[in-house]
XYZ file of C-alpha atoms in Angstrom:
596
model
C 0.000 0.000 0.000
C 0.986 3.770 0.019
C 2.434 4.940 2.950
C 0.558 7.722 4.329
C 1.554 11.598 3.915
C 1.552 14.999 3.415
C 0.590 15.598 -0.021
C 3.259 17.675 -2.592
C 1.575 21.095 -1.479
C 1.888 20.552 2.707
C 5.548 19.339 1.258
C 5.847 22.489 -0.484
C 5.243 24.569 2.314
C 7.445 22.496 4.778
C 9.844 23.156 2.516
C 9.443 27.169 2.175
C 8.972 27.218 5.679
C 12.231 25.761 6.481
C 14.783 27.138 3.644
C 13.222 30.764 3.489
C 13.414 31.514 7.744
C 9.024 31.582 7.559
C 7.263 30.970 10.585
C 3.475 30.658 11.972
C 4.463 33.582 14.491
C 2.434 36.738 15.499
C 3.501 40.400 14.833
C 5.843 41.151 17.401
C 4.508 43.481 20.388
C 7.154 46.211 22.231
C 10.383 45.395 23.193
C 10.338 44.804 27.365
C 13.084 46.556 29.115
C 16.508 44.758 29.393
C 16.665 42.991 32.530
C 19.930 42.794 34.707
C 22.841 41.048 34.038
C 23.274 37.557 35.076
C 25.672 36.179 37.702
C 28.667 34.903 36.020
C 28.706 31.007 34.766
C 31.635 28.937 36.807
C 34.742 27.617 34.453
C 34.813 24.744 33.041
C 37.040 22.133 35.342
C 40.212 23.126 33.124
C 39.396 26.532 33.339
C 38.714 28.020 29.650
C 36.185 29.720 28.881
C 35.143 27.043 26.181
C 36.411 28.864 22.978
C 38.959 25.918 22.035
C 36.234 23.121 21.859
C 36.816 20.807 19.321
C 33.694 21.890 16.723
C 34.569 21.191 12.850
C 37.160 19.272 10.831
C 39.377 19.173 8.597
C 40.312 16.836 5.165
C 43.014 16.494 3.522
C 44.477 14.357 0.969
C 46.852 11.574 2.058
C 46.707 9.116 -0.838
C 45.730 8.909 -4.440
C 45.777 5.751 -6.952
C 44.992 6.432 -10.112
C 43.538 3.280 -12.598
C 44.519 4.634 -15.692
C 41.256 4.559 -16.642
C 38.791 6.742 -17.514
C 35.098 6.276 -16.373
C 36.773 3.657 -13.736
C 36.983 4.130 -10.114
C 32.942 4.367 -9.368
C 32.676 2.015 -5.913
C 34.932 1.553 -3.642
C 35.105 -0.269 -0.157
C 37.882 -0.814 2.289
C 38.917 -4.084 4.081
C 39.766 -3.088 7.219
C 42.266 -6.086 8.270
C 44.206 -5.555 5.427
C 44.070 -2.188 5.009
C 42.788 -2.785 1.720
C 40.757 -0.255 -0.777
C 38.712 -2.542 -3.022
C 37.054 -0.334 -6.286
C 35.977 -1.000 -9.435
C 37.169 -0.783 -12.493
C 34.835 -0.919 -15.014
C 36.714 -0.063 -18.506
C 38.857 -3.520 -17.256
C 35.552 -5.389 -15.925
C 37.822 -6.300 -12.947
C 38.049 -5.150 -8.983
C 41.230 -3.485 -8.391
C 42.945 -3.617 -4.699
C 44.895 -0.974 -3.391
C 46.761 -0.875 -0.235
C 46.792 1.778 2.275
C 49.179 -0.071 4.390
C 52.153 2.407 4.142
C 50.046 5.877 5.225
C 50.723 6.335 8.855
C 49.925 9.475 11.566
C 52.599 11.480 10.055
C 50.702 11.301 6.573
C 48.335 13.717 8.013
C 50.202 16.813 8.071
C 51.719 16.091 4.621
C 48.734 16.375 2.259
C 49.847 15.069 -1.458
C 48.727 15.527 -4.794
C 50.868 13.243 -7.135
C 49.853 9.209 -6.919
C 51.353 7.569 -4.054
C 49.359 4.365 -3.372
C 49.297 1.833 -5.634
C 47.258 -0.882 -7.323
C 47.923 -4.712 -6.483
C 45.852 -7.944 -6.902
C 42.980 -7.674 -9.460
C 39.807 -9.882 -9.434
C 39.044 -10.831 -13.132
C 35.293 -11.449 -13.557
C 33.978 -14.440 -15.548
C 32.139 -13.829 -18.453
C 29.305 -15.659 -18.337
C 27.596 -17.613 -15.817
C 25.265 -20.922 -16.318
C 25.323 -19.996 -19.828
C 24.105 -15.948 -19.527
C 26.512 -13.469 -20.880
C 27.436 -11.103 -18.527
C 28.553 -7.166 -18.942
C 30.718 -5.148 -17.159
C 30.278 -4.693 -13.144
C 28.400 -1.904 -11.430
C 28.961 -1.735 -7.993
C 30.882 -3.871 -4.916
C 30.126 -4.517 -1.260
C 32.576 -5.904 1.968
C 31.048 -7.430 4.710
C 33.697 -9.667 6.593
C 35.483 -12.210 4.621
C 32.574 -11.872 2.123
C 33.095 -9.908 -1.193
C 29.545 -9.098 -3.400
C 29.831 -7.962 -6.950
C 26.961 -6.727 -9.033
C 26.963 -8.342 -12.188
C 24.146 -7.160 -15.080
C 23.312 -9.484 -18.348
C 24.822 -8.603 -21.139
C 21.032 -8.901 -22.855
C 18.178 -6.690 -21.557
C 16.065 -9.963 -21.729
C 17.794 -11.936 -18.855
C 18.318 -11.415 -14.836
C 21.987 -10.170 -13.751
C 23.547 -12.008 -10.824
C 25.702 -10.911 -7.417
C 29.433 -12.725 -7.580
C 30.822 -13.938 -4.366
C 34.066 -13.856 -3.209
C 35.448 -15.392 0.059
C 39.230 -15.127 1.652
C 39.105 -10.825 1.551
C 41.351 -10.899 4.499
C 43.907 -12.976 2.335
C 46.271 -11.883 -0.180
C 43.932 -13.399 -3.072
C 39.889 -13.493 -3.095
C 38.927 -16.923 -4.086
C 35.080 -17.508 -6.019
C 32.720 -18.821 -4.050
C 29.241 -18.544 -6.040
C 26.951 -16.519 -8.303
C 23.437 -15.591 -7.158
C 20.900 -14.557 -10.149
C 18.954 -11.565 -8.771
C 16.950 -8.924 -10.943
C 17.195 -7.502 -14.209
C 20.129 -4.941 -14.202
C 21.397 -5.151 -10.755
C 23.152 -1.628 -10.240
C 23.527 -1.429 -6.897
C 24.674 -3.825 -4.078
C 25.278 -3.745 0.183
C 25.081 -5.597 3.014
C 23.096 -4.843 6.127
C 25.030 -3.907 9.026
C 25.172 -7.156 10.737
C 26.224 -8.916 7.712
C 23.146 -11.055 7.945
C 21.762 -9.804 4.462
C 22.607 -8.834 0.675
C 20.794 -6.052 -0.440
C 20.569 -5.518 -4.326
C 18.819 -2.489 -6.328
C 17.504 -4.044 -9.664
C 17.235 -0.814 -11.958
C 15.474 -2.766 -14.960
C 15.990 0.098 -17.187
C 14.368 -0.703 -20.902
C 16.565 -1.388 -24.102
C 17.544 1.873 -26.170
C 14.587 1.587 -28.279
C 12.477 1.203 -25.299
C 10.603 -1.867 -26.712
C 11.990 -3.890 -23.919
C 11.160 -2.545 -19.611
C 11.674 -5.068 -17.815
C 10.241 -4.098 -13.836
C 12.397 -2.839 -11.194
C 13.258 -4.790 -8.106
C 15.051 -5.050 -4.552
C 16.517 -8.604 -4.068
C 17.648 -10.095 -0.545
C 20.088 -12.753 -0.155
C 19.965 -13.968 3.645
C 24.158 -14.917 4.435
C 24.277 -17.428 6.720
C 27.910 -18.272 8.639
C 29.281 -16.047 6.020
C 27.996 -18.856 3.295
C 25.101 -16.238 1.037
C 21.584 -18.261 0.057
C 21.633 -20.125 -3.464
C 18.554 -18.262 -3.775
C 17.514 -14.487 -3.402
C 14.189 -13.119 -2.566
C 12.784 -10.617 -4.910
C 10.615 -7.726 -3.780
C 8.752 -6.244 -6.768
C 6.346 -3.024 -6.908
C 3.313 -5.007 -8.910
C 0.969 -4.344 -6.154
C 1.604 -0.336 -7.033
C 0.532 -0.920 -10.915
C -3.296 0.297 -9.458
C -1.983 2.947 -7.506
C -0.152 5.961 -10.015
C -2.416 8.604 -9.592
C -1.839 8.027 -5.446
C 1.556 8.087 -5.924
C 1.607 11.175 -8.644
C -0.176 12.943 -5.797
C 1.882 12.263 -3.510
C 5.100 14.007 -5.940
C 6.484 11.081 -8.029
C 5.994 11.090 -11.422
C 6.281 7.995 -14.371
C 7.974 9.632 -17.906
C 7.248 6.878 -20.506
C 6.192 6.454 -24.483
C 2.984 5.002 -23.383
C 1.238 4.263 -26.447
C 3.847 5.005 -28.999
C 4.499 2.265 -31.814
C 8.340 2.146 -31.589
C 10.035 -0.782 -34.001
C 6.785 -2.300 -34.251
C 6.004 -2.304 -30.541
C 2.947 -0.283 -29.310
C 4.323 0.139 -25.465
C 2.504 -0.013 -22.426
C 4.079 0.559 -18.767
C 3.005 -0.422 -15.583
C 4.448 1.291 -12.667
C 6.323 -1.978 -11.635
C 8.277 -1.385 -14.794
C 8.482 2.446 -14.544
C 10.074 1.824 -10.978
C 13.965 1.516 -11.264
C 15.584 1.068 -7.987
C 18.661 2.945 -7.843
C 20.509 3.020 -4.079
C 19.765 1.723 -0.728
C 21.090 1.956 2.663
C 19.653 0.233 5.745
C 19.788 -0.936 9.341
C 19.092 -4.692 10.143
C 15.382 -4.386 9.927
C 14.633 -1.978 7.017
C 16.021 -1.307 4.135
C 15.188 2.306 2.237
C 15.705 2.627 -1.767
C 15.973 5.376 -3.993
C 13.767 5.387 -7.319
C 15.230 8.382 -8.503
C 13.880 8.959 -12.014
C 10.197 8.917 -10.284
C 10.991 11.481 -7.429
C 10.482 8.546 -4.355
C 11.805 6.161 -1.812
C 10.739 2.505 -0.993
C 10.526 1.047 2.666
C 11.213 -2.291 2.550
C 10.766 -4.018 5.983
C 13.591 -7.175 5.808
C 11.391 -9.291 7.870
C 8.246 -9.308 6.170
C 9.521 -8.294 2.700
C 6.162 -5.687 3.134
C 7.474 -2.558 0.806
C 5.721 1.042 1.220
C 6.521 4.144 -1.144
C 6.906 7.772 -0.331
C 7.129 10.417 -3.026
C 9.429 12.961 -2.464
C 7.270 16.312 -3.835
C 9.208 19.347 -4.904
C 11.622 21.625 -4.017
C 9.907 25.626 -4.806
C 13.410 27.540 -6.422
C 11.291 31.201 -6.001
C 12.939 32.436 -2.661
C 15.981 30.650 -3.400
C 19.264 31.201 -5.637
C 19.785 29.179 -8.502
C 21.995 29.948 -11.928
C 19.702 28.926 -14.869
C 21.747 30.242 -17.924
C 25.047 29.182 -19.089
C 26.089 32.765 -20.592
C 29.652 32.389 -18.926
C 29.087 34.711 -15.316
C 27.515 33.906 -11.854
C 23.845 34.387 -13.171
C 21.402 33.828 -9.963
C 18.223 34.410 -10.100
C 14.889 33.579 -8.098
C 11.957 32.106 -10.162
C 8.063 32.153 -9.205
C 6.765 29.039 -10.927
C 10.205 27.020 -11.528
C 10.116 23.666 -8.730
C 13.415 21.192 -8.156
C 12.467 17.553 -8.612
C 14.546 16.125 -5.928
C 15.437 12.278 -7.936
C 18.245 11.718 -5.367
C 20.886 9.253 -6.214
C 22.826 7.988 -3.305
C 20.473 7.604 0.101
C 22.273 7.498 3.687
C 20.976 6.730 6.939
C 21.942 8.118 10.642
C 19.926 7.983 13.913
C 19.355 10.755 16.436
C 17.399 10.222 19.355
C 16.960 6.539 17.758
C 14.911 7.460 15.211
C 15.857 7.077 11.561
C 16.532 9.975 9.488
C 17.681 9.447 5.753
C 19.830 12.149 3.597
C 19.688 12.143 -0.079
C 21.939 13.901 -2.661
C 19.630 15.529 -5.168
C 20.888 14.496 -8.254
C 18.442 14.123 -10.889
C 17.943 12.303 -13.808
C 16.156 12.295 -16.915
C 15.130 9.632 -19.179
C 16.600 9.484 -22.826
C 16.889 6.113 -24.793
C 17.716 6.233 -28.582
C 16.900 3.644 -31.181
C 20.480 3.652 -32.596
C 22.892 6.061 -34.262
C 23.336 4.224 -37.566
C 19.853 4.887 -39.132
C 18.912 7.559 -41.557
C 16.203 9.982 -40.848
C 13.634 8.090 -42.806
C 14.542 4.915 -41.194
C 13.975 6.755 -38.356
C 11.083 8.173 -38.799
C 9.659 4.480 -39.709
C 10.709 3.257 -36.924
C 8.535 5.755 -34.840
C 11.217 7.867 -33.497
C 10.760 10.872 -31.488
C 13.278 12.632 -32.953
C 16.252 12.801 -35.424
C 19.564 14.559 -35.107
C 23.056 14.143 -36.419
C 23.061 10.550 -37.160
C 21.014 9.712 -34.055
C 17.775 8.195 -34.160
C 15.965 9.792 -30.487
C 13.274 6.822 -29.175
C 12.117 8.654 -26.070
C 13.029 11.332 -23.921
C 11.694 13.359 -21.386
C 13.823 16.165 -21.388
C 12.742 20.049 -22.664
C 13.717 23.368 -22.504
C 11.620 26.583 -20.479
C 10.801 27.645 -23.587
C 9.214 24.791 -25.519
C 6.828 24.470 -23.040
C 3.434 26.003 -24.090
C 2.305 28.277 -21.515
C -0.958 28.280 -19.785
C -2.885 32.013 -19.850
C -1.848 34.121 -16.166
C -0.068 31.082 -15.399
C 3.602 31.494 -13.502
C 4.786 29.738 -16.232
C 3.903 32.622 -18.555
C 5.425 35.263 -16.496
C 8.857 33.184 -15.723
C 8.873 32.595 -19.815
C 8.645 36.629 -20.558
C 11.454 36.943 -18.040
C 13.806 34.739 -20.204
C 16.346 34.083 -18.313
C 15.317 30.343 -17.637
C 14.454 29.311 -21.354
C 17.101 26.773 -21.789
C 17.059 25.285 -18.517
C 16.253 21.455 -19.089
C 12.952 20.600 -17.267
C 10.027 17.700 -17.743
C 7.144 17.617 -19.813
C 5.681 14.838 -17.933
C 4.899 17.675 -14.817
C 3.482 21.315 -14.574
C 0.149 20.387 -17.232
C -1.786 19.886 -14.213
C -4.757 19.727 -16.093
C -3.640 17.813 -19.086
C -4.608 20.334 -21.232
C -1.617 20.559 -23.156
C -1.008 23.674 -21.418
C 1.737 23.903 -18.170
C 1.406 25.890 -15.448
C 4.508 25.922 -13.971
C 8.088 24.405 -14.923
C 9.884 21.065 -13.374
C 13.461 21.593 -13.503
C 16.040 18.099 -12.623
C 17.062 17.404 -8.972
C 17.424 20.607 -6.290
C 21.146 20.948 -6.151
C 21.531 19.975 -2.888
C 21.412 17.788 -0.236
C 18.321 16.904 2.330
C 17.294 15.362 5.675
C 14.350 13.526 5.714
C 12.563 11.758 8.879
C 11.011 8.508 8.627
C 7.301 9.926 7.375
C 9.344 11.222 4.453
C 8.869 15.341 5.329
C 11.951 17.181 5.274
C 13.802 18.274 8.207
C 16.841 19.789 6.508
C 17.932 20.968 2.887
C 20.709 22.802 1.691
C 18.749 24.671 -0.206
C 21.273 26.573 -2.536
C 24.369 26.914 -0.588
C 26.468 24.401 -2.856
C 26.233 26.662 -6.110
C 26.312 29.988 -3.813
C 29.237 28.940 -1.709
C 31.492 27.382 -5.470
C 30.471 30.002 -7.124
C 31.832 32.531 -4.715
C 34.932 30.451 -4.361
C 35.280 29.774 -8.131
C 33.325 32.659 -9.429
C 32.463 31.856 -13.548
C 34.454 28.725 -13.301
C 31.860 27.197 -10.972
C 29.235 24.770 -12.477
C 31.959 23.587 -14.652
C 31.598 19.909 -16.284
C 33.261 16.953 -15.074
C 35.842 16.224 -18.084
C 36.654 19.721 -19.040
C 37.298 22.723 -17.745
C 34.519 24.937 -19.190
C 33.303 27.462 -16.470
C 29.028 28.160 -16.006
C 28.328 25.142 -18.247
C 26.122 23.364 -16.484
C 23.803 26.093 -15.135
C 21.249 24.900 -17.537
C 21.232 21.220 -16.573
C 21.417 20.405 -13.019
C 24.020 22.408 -12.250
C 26.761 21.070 -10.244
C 24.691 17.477 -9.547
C 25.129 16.073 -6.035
C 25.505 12.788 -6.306
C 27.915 10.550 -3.572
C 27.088 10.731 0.094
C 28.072 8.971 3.362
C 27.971 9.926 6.838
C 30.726 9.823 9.680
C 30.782 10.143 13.635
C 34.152 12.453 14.497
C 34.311 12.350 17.853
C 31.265 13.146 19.332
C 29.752 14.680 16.375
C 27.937 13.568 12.998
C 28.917 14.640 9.674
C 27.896 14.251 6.173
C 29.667 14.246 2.996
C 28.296 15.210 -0.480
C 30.305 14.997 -3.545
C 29.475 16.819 -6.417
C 29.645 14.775 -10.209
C 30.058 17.971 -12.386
C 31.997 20.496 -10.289
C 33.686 17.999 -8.177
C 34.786 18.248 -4.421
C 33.326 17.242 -1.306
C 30.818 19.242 0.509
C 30.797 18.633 4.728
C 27.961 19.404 6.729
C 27.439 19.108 10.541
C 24.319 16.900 11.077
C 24.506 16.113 14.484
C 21.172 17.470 15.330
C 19.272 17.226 12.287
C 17.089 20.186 12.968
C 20.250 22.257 13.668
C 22.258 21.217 10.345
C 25.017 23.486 9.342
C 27.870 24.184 6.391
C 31.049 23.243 7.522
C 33.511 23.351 4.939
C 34.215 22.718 1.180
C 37.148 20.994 -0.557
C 37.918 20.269 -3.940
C 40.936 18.227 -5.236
C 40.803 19.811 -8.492
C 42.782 22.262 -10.719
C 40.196 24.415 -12.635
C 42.314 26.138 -15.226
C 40.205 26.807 -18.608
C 40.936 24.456 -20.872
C 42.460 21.723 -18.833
C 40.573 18.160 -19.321
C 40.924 14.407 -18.386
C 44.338 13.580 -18.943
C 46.121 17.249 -17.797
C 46.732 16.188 -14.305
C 43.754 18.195 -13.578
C 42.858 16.483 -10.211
C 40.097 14.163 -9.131
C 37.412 14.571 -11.375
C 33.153 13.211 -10.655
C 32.933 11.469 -7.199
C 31.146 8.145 -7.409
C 31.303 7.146 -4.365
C 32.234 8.099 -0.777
C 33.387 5.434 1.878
C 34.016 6.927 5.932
C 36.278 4.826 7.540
C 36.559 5.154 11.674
C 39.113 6.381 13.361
C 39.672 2.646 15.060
C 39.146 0.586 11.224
C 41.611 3.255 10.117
C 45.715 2.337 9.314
C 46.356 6.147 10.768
C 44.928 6.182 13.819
C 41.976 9.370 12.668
C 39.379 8.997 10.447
C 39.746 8.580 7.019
C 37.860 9.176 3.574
C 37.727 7.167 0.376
C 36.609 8.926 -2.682
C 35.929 7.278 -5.826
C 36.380 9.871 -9.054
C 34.481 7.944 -11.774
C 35.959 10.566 -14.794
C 39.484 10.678 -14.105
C 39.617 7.073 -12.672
C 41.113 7.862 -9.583
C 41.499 7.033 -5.688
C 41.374 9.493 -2.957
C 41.897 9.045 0.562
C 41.553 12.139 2.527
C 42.482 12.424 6.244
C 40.134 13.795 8.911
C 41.143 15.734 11.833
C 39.574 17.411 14.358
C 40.390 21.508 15.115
């Protein structure tokens, strides 16, 4: 069933309420008159006056491997008796193993920027397994001794599997079994205790879109470190009656319903339209991103029971966000233009032991092409949507501000004869909210930031535009730059600088989260300790952003993947420690954490 909340509106307002400073108070009455001064607080036992607690901290960079690859380096996970970054390398189809054995305390106070750690034993992946061809690896998860590797088909048709490897804490992982799971596993973990396997099965369709298979969460129960044979699969059929509950609630399903495409007429249920994306989750409950339909599963791991909550929108008119790539720092707040969140990675923390989930706000829209070999009649047969340069367009989602067809008085209207938003990329498939044909407002990809939700799925926390205020005043017209060139503002009009990794850490006695951004790069750290008092900490970025320079230039770590916080006691230097993934440049980081 549908989990109950708040529709998008009551989300809407939650959401003004808490980014633009709004409250349900009164008008103020006259100021009283100041009272007297206080008595004097005691010292603390040592005697200070408190002004040299320990309250932030500080990265920097310790180690760096590089793969030689680029478009490798996406997961990584660390092995703590060995000391042992495992990541993947995807343009090799192999895991790669990189010690951190040789950093020590000293390593701290000498950050480094050349490539100091170094790549060992590789696991080769098989290519096929009982007779299904396999493609290259998505994504890798440690629990133990026990090594899980996501494994898609190499046809659209069949079910991917999870690879198992035992002996971690050895010098050489050994195979131990394949486990078919879903169609298009893209995402694997274990639960905390080790107890479970946890796989998001994205079932995205075939590039012509006459093939959707249905998204899907699979569970592999590990017993004595030995996984099932079997996994469970938890599907989303019971939903396929339920899409205008869940529209209402601030998803929404992009698809060529009814289109003929290759001779296909397709039809999509909303177990299909589903594609599972991320998950994290404690022993009982696991919670999954669907991030092109703007929502989050609940999966309880007992029952295999599975709710949905749709995320609603962010509202970007008392908020700063740079919607034209015209080379400056363009902001500029918009009546009538709304965030959809579509967050990637999902991360989960407790305070007060009760759940609360972050999500980077990445975004996603859905484009699939027929092929890029056809000509335009061909395509045009072959029912198309569109036909450019060589490249035959199936279905996509994806508009500008300005194609969209304006309802009369609407705020579309008025945001449309201000201009300055016309190429931003937004969705048809929202703002017609009377299917007219006519929008009433505009639907722009993910909110460029980062949020805390509670369990009921309302936000408690979101960044709201601090990550392209706070790069563009570092970087000024090189901010929003892409992730394989240096090319300043240009990637205002699409999703600017894309959130996409997150993890969260304990530091002493306080929480922290980390947010990576895939276009501009660098790590944004927050203080999320008390989730209702979340606050900016600092920003770092690994990255040299000289016009011009690209992949290749020794320009730096370049689109974080993935970001693993290791503990000060699993870490070989004695602090904390952070693993970043850079997917673009193919690259390890490990960043040191200390306390000031």
């Amino acid at each position: 069933m549908i989990a109950s909340k708040c529709k998008a509106s009551l989300l809407a307002l939650t959401i003004a309420g808490l980014l633009g400073g709004c409250s349900l108070e009164g008008d103020d009455g006259q100021d009283g008159a100041t009272g007297a001064q206080g008595p004097q607080g005691e010292a603390g036992a040592d005697g200070s006056d408190g002004q040299n607690a320990l309250q932030g901290i500080r990265l920097s960079v310790i180690g760096r491997a590089s793969l030689d690859a680029e478009g490798a380096a996406e997961i990584v996970q660390y092995d703590v008796d060995t000391n042992t970054i495992y990541v993947t390398n995807s343009d090799a189809n192999t895991v790669e193993m990189v010690s951190t054995a040789d950093l020590t305390a000293e390593s701290m106070s000498n950050p480094i920027t050349d490539f100091n750690l170094t790549t060992g034993t590789s696991i080769t992946l098989a290519d096929e397994i009982d007779g299904v061809a396999l493609d290259g690896l998505t994504s890798i998860a440690l629990s133990g001794d026990l090594l899980a590797v996501a494994v898609p088909a190499d046809d659209k048709n069949d079910n991917g599997f999870i690879l198992f490897y035992t002996g971690v804490s050895g010098s050489a992982p050994v195979f131990l079994k394949a486990v078919e799971v879903g169609n298009l596993p893209d995402m694997v973990t274990f639960t905390p205790d080790g107890s479970k396997v946890l796989v998001a099965n994205e079932g995205e369709p075939s590039g012509d879109y006459t093939i959707d298979p249905e998204g899907s969460v699979a569970v592999i129960t590990v017993t004595d470190g030995i996984p099932a044979d079997t996994a469970a699969l938890v599907d989303f059929t019971e939903f396929n009656s339920q899409k205008a509950g869940l529209m209402a609630m601030g998803m929404h399903f992009p698809n060529p319903e009814g289109r003929t495409i290759n001779g296909v007429t397709i039809t999509t249920s909303v177990a299909q339209d589903l594609e599972p994306e991320y998950i994290t989750a404690n022993n009982d409950t696991a919670f999954v991103t669907l991030q092109e339909n703007n929502g989050v599963a609940v999966i309880d791991l007992t029952s295999l029971e599975v709710n949905v909550l749709g995320l609603g929108f962010k509202d970007w008119s008392a908020l700063n966000i740079d919607a034209q790539e015209d080379g400056e720092v363009s902001f500029g707040k918009y009546a009538g233009l709304y965030g959809v969140y579509m967050p990637d990675t999902i991360a989960m923390y407790t305070w007060k032991e009760a759940p609360f989930l972050l999500t980077a706000n990445e975004g996603d829209a859905r484009e699939y092409f027929i092929g890029d070999d056809l000509t335009e009649a061909e395509c045009t047969a072959a029912g198309g949507q569109d036909f450019d340069d060589g490249e035959c367009l199936a279905f996509t989602e994806e508009v500008k501000v300005k194609d969209l067809t304006a309802a009369s008085g609407s705020l579309l209207e008025a945001l449309q004869a201000n201009g300055e938003t016309d190429d931003l990329r937004v969705t048809n498939a929202l703002g017609d909210m009377d299917g007219d044909g006519q929008y009433e407002a505009a639907y722009a990809y993910g909110a460029r930031s980062f949020t805390i939700w509670d369990q009921n799925g309302l936000v408690v926390f979101d960044s709201g535009d601090d990550f392209e205020r706070i790069t563009a005043s570092i970087y000024g017209a090189q901010f929003n730059n892409g992730d394989d060139e240096n090319e300043g503002d240009s990637r205002s009009e699409n999703k600017g600088p894309e959130p996409e990794a997150l993890t969260v850490g304990t530091v002493g006695e306080r929480s922290y989260a980390f947010i990576g951004l895939e276009r501009m790069g660098g790590i944004f750290i927050y203080d999320i300790t008390n989730p209702y008092d979340a606050f900016f900490v600092d920003y770092i970025n690994n990255r040299d952003v000289t016009e011009g320079l690209a992949v290749g230039d020794a320009i730096g770590d370049l689109a974080p993947e993935s970001l693993l916080f290791v503990s000060a006691d699993d870490s070989v230097t004695g602090e904390p420690m952070l693993i970043v993934g850079n997917e673009v440049s193919g690259t390890v980081a490990v960043y040191g954490i200390t306390q000031q």
